[in-house]
Amino acid sequence: MSWRGRDVVSMRDFSRGDLEVLFERAREMERYARSGLDVLRGRVMAVAFFEPSTRTRLSFETAMKRLGGEVVGFSSAEGTSVEKGETFSDTIRMLDAYADVIVVRHRLEGAARLAAEIAQSPVVNAGDGSFNHPTQAMLDLYTIWREKGRIDGLKIGIMGDLKYARTVNSLLEGLSLFDVEIALISPEFLRPRQETLDYVQSRGLRLRAYTRLEEALGELDVLYVVRIQKERFLDPLEFERVKGSYKLTAESLRGAKDDLIVLHPLPRVDELDASVDRTRHAAYFRQAAYGVPLRMALLSLVLS
Ligand code: CP
């Protein structure tokens, strides 16, 4: 299916072929991530961020500007007419009137799907609720493909808050398009949602659950770490129970394969120690940097 004019709301809407087209385009875009490529001149991207962000918003904005386009929008509802009581739907209608593509982040699950139903222009989900962050998953998969030269055949550990981290949910959905083995490493309480597990297993994804990193580490080609999503816990006492329950350090990576890469969508808090930065395994800052060419690729495909 063509990327042109498409909404990017959930990884479930994309095939392996779609991702391969995206990765090839992103690889080309790496050449232009600094110098620019004037293919979206006169096009406007609206960013509607109702939740905080550093990487997603700024890499989308950089990507659009590097492609010669313009950016309008807001990084918080503060200062917009939402403060006067304007609804989400009306806000999206307005952005649809002004822009050629709308990038939305919202704390409520389903917000991006609703925006896509309202807007004529393509809508890109920059993270909504604790379930979907498709462009982060595309970036994570691109990083693996780029750093390892392939995705098929790899053993991938995913460690941390697998329940509330939307990046994990979208990444599992994306990985279900490939022939990989997954080690889920987390406290019992932070296992992924059953609905996600059922979905990815029905597509043939092989999963094993562990509570300790040491049980899986030696086999892994990729270790993806996420922070505990404090802001998504409904009960603060539940957060207190699991807070600090895992932490990756340089020391804890002893026993890893030499070419293991450690990924993290960032921001990190205390689950990924700075000592890991100095190891050959650290790939998370390169991962964040790939966000610009990957999002240049996505915007150029959707708006071409
Ligand atoms: N990875 C990610 O979504 O980071 P931001 O919250 O800074 O956008």
mmCIF file of C-alpha atoms and ligand atoms in Angstrom:
data_model
loop_
_atom_site.group_PDB
_atom_site.id
_atom_site.type_symbol
_atom_site.label_atom_id
_atom_site.label_comp_id
_atom_site.label_asym_id
_atom_site.label_seq_id
_atom_site.Cartn_x
_atom_site.Cartn_y
_atom_site.Cartn_z
ATOM 1 C CA MET A 1 0.000 0.000 0.000
ATOM 2 C CA SER A 2 1.254 3.500 -0.821
ATOM 3 C CA TRP A 3 2.348 5.793 2.011
ATOM 4 C CA ARG A 4 0.905 8.829 0.265
ATOM 5 C CA GLY A 5 -1.756 10.627 2.318
ATOM 6 C CA ARG A 6 -1.783 7.908 4.950
ATOM 7 C CA ASP A 7 -2.549 8.376 8.647
ATOM 8 C CA VAL A 8 0.098 6.929 10.968
ATOM 9 C CA VAL A 9 -1.904 5.968 14.043
ATOM 10 C CA SER A 10 -0.958 2.397 14.976
ATOM 11 C CA MET A 11 1.753 -0.076 13.983
ATOM 12 C CA ARG A 12 -1.072 -2.513 13.278
ATOM 13 C CA ASP A 13 -1.891 -0.502 10.139
ATOM 14 C CA PHE A 14 1.529 -1.194 8.546
ATOM 15 C CA SER A 15 3.018 -4.187 6.762
ATOM 16 C CA ARG A 16 6.588 -5.386 6.612
ATOM 17 C CA GLY A 17 6.758 -4.080 3.045
ATOM 18 C CA ASP A 18 5.690 -0.604 4.230
ATOM 19 C CA LEU A 19 8.500 -0.615 6.787
ATOM 20 C CA GLU A 20 11.073 -1.744 4.249
ATOM 21 C CA VAL A 21 10.124 1.167 1.970
ATOM 22 C CA LEU A 22 10.442 3.525 4.945
ATOM 23 C CA PHE A 23 13.848 2.154 5.991
ATOM 24 C CA GLU A 24 15.298 2.471 2.476
ATOM 25 C CA ARG A 25 14.044 6.063 2.279
ATOM 26 C CA ALA A 26 15.427 6.854 5.763
ATOM 27 C CA ARG A 27 18.834 5.482 4.736
ATOM 28 C CA GLU A 28 18.800 7.912 1.777
ATOM 29 C CA MET A 29 17.662 10.745 4.047
ATOM 30 C CA GLU A 30 20.666 10.285 6.336
ATOM 31 C CA ARG A 31 22.665 12.076 3.635
ATOM 32 C CA TYR A 32 20.349 15.096 3.848
ATOM 33 C CA ALA A 33 19.687 15.193 7.605
ATOM 34 C CA ARG A 34 22.144 18.102 7.960
ATOM 35 C CA SER A 35 22.345 19.614 4.490
ATOM 36 C CA GLY A 36 18.621 19.476 3.731
ATOM 37 C CA LEU A 37 16.614 18.492 0.673
ATOM 38 C CA ASP A 38 14.082 20.945 -0.674
ATOM 39 C CA VAL A 39 11.184 18.608 -1.487
ATOM 40 C CA LEU A 40 8.421 19.904 0.806
ATOM 41 C CA ARG A 41 8.710 23.634 0.099
ATOM 42 C CA GLY A 42 5.344 25.337 0.653
ATOM 43 C CA ARG A 43 3.993 22.462 2.769
ATOM 44 C CA VAL A 44 3.021 23.035 6.409
ATOM 45 C CA MET A 45 3.166 20.602 9.331
ATOM 46 C CA ALA A 46 1.115 21.313 12.464
ATOM 47 C CA VAL A 47 2.343 19.921 15.769
ATOM 48 C CA ALA A 48 -0.318 19.545 18.465
ATOM 49 C CA PHE A 49 1.454 18.335 21.585
ATOM 50 C CA PHE A 50 -0.857 18.094 24.599
ATOM 51 C CA GLU A 51 1.893 16.225 26.517
ATOM 52 C CA PRO A 52 5.596 17.036 27.019
ATOM 53 C CA SER A 53 8.199 15.887 24.504
ATOM 54 C CA THR A 54 11.787 16.619 23.542
ATOM 55 C CA ARG A 55 12.798 14.087 20.887
ATOM 56 C CA THR A 56 9.566 13.372 19.038
ATOM 57 C CA ARG A 57 8.476 16.968 18.582
ATOM 58 C CA LEU A 58 11.884 18.418 17.857
ATOM 59 C CA SER A 59 12.922 15.653 15.465
ATOM 60 C CA PHE A 60 9.633 16.037 13.572
ATOM 61 C CA GLU A 61 10.142 19.805 13.410
ATOM 62 C CA THR A 62 13.760 19.419 12.310
ATOM 63 C CA ALA A 63 12.747 16.837 9.709
ATOM 64 C CA MET A 64 10.083 19.121 8.212
ATOM 65 C CA LYS A 65 12.459 22.102 8.107
ATOM 66 C CA ARG A 66 15.261 20.051 6.551
ATOM 67 C CA LEU A 67 12.801 19.090 3.810
ATOM 68 C CA GLY A 68 12.063 22.768 3.099
ATOM 69 C CA GLY A 69 8.644 22.796 4.796
ATOM 70 C CA GLU A 70 7.179 25.004 7.520
ATOM 71 C CA VAL A 71 6.010 24.193 11.039
ATOM 72 C CA VAL A 72 3.167 25.662 13.131
ATOM 73 C CA GLY A 73 1.666 24.440 16.373
ATOM 74 C CA PHE A 74 2.076 24.183 20.105
ATOM 75 C CA SER A 75 4.002 22.147 22.651
ATOM 76 C CA SER A 76 1.398 22.394 25.402
ATOM 77 C CA ALA A 77 -2.300 23.249 25.553
ATOM 78 C CA GLU A 78 -1.309 26.230 27.690
ATOM 79 C CA GLY A 79 -1.601 29.373 25.605
ATOM 80 C CA THR A 80 -4.090 27.815 23.172
ATOM 81 C CA SER A 81 -7.869 28.181 23.142
ATOM 82 C CA VAL A 82 -8.107 24.787 24.868
ATOM 83 C CA GLU A 83 -7.686 26.931 28.005
ATOM 84 C CA LYS A 84 -10.963 28.681 27.089
ATOM 85 C CA GLY A 85 -12.694 25.335 26.788
ATOM 86 C CA GLU A 86 -12.220 24.561 23.076
ATOM 87 C CA THR A 87 -12.613 20.849 22.430
ATOM 88 C CA PHE A 88 -9.952 18.523 21.038
ATOM 89 C CA SER A 89 -12.136 17.945 17.961
ATOM 90 C CA ASP A 90 -12.441 21.655 17.183
ATOM 91 C CA THR A 91 -8.715 22.171 17.718
ATOM 92 C CA ILE A 92 -7.972 19.421 15.181
ATOM 93 C CA ARG A 93 -10.489 20.931 12.716
ATOM 94 C CA MET A 94 -8.611 24.220 12.876
ATOM 95 C CA LEU A 95 -5.202 22.630 12.340
ATOM 96 C CA ASP A 96 -6.651 20.685 9.438
ATOM 97 C CA ALA A 97 -7.651 23.990 7.848
ATOM 98 C CA TYR A 98 -4.125 25.399 8.220
ATOM 99 C CA ALA A 99 -1.739 22.481 7.620
ATOM 100 C CA ASP A 100 -0.967 19.600 5.233
ATOM 101 C CA VAL A 101 -0.127 17.108 8.003
ATOM 102 C CA ILE A 102 -0.928 17.053 11.720
ATOM 103 C CA VAL A 103 1.350 15.455 14.334
ATOM 104 C CA VAL A 104 -0.509 14.805 17.604
ATOM 105 C CA ARG A 105 0.573 13.745 21.080
ATOM 106 C CA HIS A 106 -2.042 13.292 23.794
ATOM 107 C CA ARG A 107 -2.330 11.569 27.164
ATOM 108 C CA LEU A 108 -5.569 9.845 26.150
ATOM 109 C CA GLU A 109 -5.520 6.591 24.220
ATOM 110 C CA GLY A 110 -7.462 6.916 20.976
ATOM 111 C CA ALA A 111 -6.875 10.666 20.589
ATOM 112 C CA ALA A 112 -4.858 10.231 17.384
ATOM 113 C CA ARG A 113 -7.455 7.872 15.866
ATOM 114 C CA LEU A 114 -10.158 10.436 16.636
ATOM 115 C CA ALA A 115 -8.032 13.191 15.067
ATOM 116 C CA ALA A 116 -7.563 11.036 11.946
ATOM 117 C CA GLU A 117 -11.320 10.592 11.667
ATOM 118 C CA ILE A 118 -11.877 14.345 11.901
ATOM 119 C CA ALA A 119 -9.053 15.626 9.683
ATOM 120 C CA GLN A 120 -8.802 15.406 5.912
ATOM 121 C CA SER A 121 -5.021 15.841 6.155
ATOM 122 C CA PRO A 122 -2.903 12.894 7.280
ATOM 123 C CA VAL A 123 -2.550 12.569 11.054
ATOM 124 C CA VAL A 124 0.603 11.180 12.664
ATOM 125 C CA ASN A 125 0.373 9.778 16.165
ATOM 126 C CA ALA A 126 3.314 11.066 18.203
ATOM 127 C CA GLY A 127 2.182 9.014 21.205
ATOM 128 C CA ASP A 128 -1.252 8.682 22.787
ATOM 129 C CA GLY A 129 -2.018 7.067 26.126
ATOM 130 C CA SER A 130 0.032 4.025 27.037
ATOM 131 C CA PHE A 131 -0.702 2.016 23.903
ATOM 132 C CA ASN A 132 0.619 3.621 20.722
ATOM 133 C CA HIS A 133 3.778 5.448 19.660
ATOM 134 C CA PRO A 134 4.167 4.140 16.101
ATOM 135 C CA THR A 135 6.859 6.498 14.838
ATOM 136 C CA GLN A 136 9.039 5.610 17.843
ATOM 137 C CA ALA A 137 8.594 1.918 16.991
ATOM 138 C CA MET A 138 9.515 2.660 13.364
ATOM 139 C CA LEU A 139 12.611 4.465 14.642
ATOM 140 C CA ASP A 140 13.491 1.580 16.992
ATOM 141 C CA LEU A 141 13.145 -0.960 14.184
ATOM 142 C CA TYR A 142 15.146 1.258 11.836
ATOM 143 C CA THR A 143 17.919 1.516 14.435
ATOM 144 C CA ILE A 144 18.092 -2.267 14.744
ATOM 145 C CA TRP A 145 18.052 -2.702 10.933
ATOM 146 C CA ARG A 146 20.695 0.007 10.545
ATOM 147 C CA GLU A 147 23.012 -1.144 13.328
ATOM 148 C CA LYS A 148 22.660 -4.903 12.815
ATOM 149 C CA GLY A 149 22.037 -4.964 9.065
ATOM 150 C CA ARG A 150 18.884 -7.054 9.573
ATOM 151 C CA ILE A 151 16.055 -7.713 12.008
ATOM 152 C CA ASP A 152 15.210 -11.348 11.188
ATOM 153 C CA GLY A 153 17.034 -13.916 13.278
ATOM 154 C CA LEU A 154 17.832 -11.610 16.196
ATOM 155 C CA LYS A 155 17.177 -12.188 19.888
ATOM 156 C CA ILE A 156 15.792 -9.035 21.418
ATOM 157 C CA GLY A 157 15.360 -8.327 25.123
ATOM 158 C CA ILE A 158 12.856 -5.706 26.242
ATOM 159 C CA MET A 159 13.322 -4.649 29.865
ATOM 160 C CA GLY A 160 11.369 -2.404 32.185
ATOM 161 C CA ASP A 161 7.827 -1.125 32.355
ATOM 162 C CA LEU A 162 6.291 -3.252 29.623
ATOM 163 C CA LYS A 163 2.769 -2.483 30.805
ATOM 164 C CA TYR A 164 2.518 1.289 30.502
ATOM 165 C CA ALA A 165 5.331 2.125 28.025
ATOM 166 C CA ARG A 166 3.595 2.865 24.730
ATOM 167 C CA THR A 167 6.908 2.471 22.913
ATOM 168 C CA VAL A 168 7.019 -1.179 24.026
ATOM 169 C CA ASN A 169 3.504 -1.911 22.871
ATOM 170 C CA SER A 170 4.129 -0.430 19.423
ATOM 171 C CA LEU A 171 7.570 -2.068 19.196
ATOM 172 C CA LEU A 172 6.135 -5.518 19.960
ATOM 173 C CA GLU A 173 3.518 -4.988 17.248
ATOM 174 C CA GLY A 174 6.253 -3.979 14.802
ATOM 175 C CA LEU A 175 8.515 -6.884 15.759
ATOM 176 C CA SER A 176 5.662 -9.291 15.066
ATOM 177 C CA LEU A 177 6.285 -8.560 11.360
ATOM 178 C CA PHE A 178 9.751 -10.132 11.631
ATOM 179 C CA ASP A 179 11.237 -13.511 12.545
ATOM 180 C CA VAL A 180 12.673 -12.683 15.974
ATOM 181 C CA GLU A 181 12.728 -14.101 19.503
ATOM 182 C CA ILE A 182 11.766 -11.783 22.331
ATOM 183 C CA ALA A 183 12.797 -11.904 25.999
ATOM 184 C CA LEU A 184 10.428 -9.842 28.160
ATOM 185 C CA ILE A 185 12.315 -8.820 31.298
ATOM 186 C CA SER A 186 10.283 -7.142 34.018
ATOM 187 C CA PRO A 187 8.652 -7.553 37.411
ATOM 188 C CA GLU A 188 5.466 -9.651 37.100
ATOM 189 C CA PHE A 189 3.347 -6.563 37.688
ATOM 190 C CA LEU A 190 4.827 -4.763 34.683
ATOM 191 C CA ARG A 191 4.257 -7.443 32.031
ATOM 192 C CA PRO A 192 2.645 -6.257 28.761
ATOM 193 C CA ARG A 193 -1.096 -6.143 28.485
ATOM 194 C CA GLN A 194 -2.700 -9.492 27.691
ATOM 195 C CA GLU A 195 -4.385 -8.020 24.611
ATOM 196 C CA THR A 196 -0.993 -7.061 23.179
ATOM 197 C CA LEU A 197 0.493 -10.461 23.978
ATOM 198 C CA ASP A 198 -2.451 -12.224 22.332
ATOM 199 C CA TYR A 199 -2.144 -10.033 19.226
ATOM 200 C CA VAL A 200 1.601 -10.461 18.686
ATOM 201 C CA GLN A 201 1.568 -14.175 19.500
ATOM 202 C CA SER A 202 -1.267 -14.717 17.022
ATOM 203 C CA ARG A 203 1.127 -13.271 14.418
ATOM 204 C CA GLY A 204 3.840 -15.753 15.352
ATOM 205 C CA LEU A 205 6.051 -13.641 17.627
ATOM 206 C CA ARG A 206 8.012 -15.908 20.000
ATOM 207 C CA LEU A 207 8.088 -14.539 23.560
ATOM 208 C CA ARG A 208 9.588 -15.666 26.856
ATOM 209 C CA ALA A 209 9.192 -13.861 30.159
ATOM 210 C CA TYR A 210 11.989 -13.354 32.704
ATOM 211 C CA THR A 211 12.196 -11.432 35.942
ATOM 212 C CA ARG A 212 16.007 -11.079 35.970
ATOM 213 C CA LEU A 213 18.261 -9.760 33.199
ATOM 214 C CA GLU A 214 21.005 -12.333 33.937
ATOM 215 C CA GLU A 215 18.673 -15.150 32.885
ATOM 216 C CA ALA A 216 18.470 -13.835 29.312
ATOM 217 C CA LEU A 217 21.412 -11.469 28.781
ATOM 218 C CA GLY A 218 24.014 -13.841 27.278
ATOM 219 C CA GLU A 219 21.783 -14.717 24.308
ATOM 220 C CA LEU A 220 20.712 -11.210 23.348
ATOM 221 C CA ASP A 221 21.669 -9.203 20.242
ATOM 222 C CA VAL A 222 19.621 -6.178 21.288
ATOM 223 C CA LEU A 223 18.527 -4.985 24.728
ATOM 224 C CA TYR A 224 15.769 -2.347 24.708
ATOM 225 C CA VAL A 225 15.277 -0.603 28.062
ATOM 226 C CA VAL A 226 12.383 1.635 29.100
ATOM 227 C CA ARG A 227 11.786 3.718 32.207
ATOM 228 C CA ILE A 228 8.932 3.127 34.617
ATOM 229 C CA GLN A 229 6.152 5.386 33.330
ATOM 230 C CA LYS A 230 5.345 7.079 36.631
ATOM 231 C CA GLU A 231 2.832 9.443 35.032
ATOM 232 C CA ARG A 232 0.632 6.551 33.834
ATOM 233 C CA PHE A 233 0.167 4.743 37.166
ATOM 234 C CA LEU A 234 -3.378 5.166 38.451
ATOM 235 C CA ASP A 235 -2.342 4.272 42.016
ATOM 236 C CA PRO A 236 0.799 5.975 43.428
ATOM 237 C CA LEU A 237 1.260 3.007 45.799
ATOM 238 C CA GLU A 238 1.659 0.682 42.814
ATOM 239 C CA PHE A 239 4.432 2.935 41.517
ATOM 240 C CA GLU A 240 6.155 2.834 44.920
ATOM 241 C CA ARG A 241 6.090 -0.990 44.776
ATOM 242 C CA VAL A 242 7.991 -1.217 41.484
ATOM 243 C CA LYS A 243 10.091 1.974 41.564
ATOM 244 C CA GLY A 244 13.806 1.192 41.288
ATOM 245 C CA SER A 245 13.128 -2.497 40.633
ATOM 246 C CA TYR A 246 15.633 -2.637 37.759
ATOM 247 C CA LYS A 247 18.667 -0.691 36.653
ATOM 248 C CA LEU A 248 21.106 -1.324 33.821
ATOM 249 C CA THR A 249 24.748 -0.510 34.619
ATOM 250 C CA ALA A 250 28.034 -1.205 32.832
ATOM 251 C CA GLU A 251 28.654 -3.871 35.476
ATOM 252 C CA SER A 252 25.335 -5.613 34.807
ATOM 253 C CA LEU A 253 26.289 -5.946 31.115
ATOM 254 C CA ARG A 254 29.168 -8.295 31.911
ATOM 255 C CA GLY A 255 28.310 -11.546 30.205
ATOM 256 C CA ALA A 256 26.662 -9.814 27.233
ATOM 257 C CA LYS A 257 27.685 -10.618 23.655
ATOM 258 C CA ASP A 258 30.401 -8.250 22.405
ATOM 259 C CA ASP A 259 28.098 -6.844 19.750
ATOM 260 C CA LEU A 260 24.998 -6.448 21.923
ATOM 261 C CA ILE A 261 23.430 -3.038 21.359
ATOM 262 C CA VAL A 262 21.492 -1.276 24.113
ATOM 263 C CA LEU A 263 18.570 0.867 22.965
ATOM 264 C CA HIS A 264 16.304 3.188 24.956
ATOM 265 C CA PRO A 265 13.616 5.515 23.555
ATOM 266 C CA LEU A 266 14.660 8.132 26.161
ATOM 267 C CA PRO A 267 14.154 10.054 28.353
ATOM 268 C CA ARG A 268 15.921 7.916 30.939
ATOM 269 C CA VAL A 269 15.565 8.406 34.652
ATOM 270 C CA ASP A 270 17.401 5.904 36.859
ATOM 271 C CA GLU A 271 16.907 2.609 34.987
ATOM 272 C CA LEU A 272 19.840 3.247 32.591
ATOM 273 C CA ASP A 273 22.980 4.291 34.406
ATOM 274 C CA ALA A 274 25.389 6.762 32.786
ATOM 275 C CA SER A 275 28.152 4.130 33.169
ATOM 276 C CA VAL A 276 26.555 2.305 30.192
ATOM 277 C CA ASP A 277 27.248 5.361 27.988
ATOM 278 C CA ARG A 278 30.952 4.530 28.036
ATOM 279 C CA THR A 279 30.487 0.915 26.920
ATOM 280 C CA ARG A 280 30.588 -0.307 23.310
ATOM 281 C CA HIS A 281 26.977 -1.417 23.783
ATOM 282 C CA ALA A 282 25.425 2.053 24.075
ATOM 283 C CA ALA A 283 23.467 2.863 20.906
ATOM 284 C CA TYR A 284 20.638 4.987 22.341
ATOM 285 C CA PHE A 285 22.028 8.396 21.391
ATOM 286 C CA ARG A 286 22.556 7.215 17.799
ATOM 287 C CA GLN A 287 18.995 5.847 17.958
ATOM 288 C CA ALA A 288 17.665 9.293 18.939
ATOM 289 C CA ALA A 289 19.718 10.911 16.149
ATOM 290 C CA TYR A 290 18.215 8.562 13.550
ATOM 291 C CA GLY A 291 14.890 10.196 14.483
ATOM 292 C CA VAL A 292 15.526 13.028 12.027
ATOM 293 C CA PRO A 293 16.202 10.979 8.849
ATOM 294 C CA LEU A 294 13.495 8.477 9.806
ATOM 295 C CA ARG A 295 10.918 11.263 10.214
ATOM 296 C CA MET A 296 12.178 12.999 7.062
ATOM 297 C CA ALA A 297 11.499 9.731 5.265
ATOM 298 C CA LEU A 298 8.051 9.402 6.787
ATOM 299 C CA LEU A 299 7.013 12.994 5.986
ATOM 300 C CA SER A 300 8.355 12.796 2.451
ATOM 301 C CA LEU A 301 6.458 9.537 1.838
ATOM 302 C CA VAL A 302 3.183 10.755 3.365
ATOM 303 C CA LEU A 303 3.309 14.182 1.669
ATOM 304 C CA SER A 304 4.864 13.168 -1.637
HETATM 305 N N1 CP B 1 11.072 8.865 22.888
HETATM 306 C C1 CP B 1 10.204 9.885 23.079
HETATM 307 O O1 CP B 1 9.008 9.797 22.759
HETATM 308 O O2 CP B 1 10.769 10.984 23.647
HETATM 309 P P1 CP B 1 10.032 12.346 23.922
HETATM 310 O O3 CP B 1 8.973 12.082 24.968
HETATM 311 O O4 CP B 1 11.091 13.289 24.398
HETATM 312 O O5 CP B 1 9.384 12.783 22.643
#
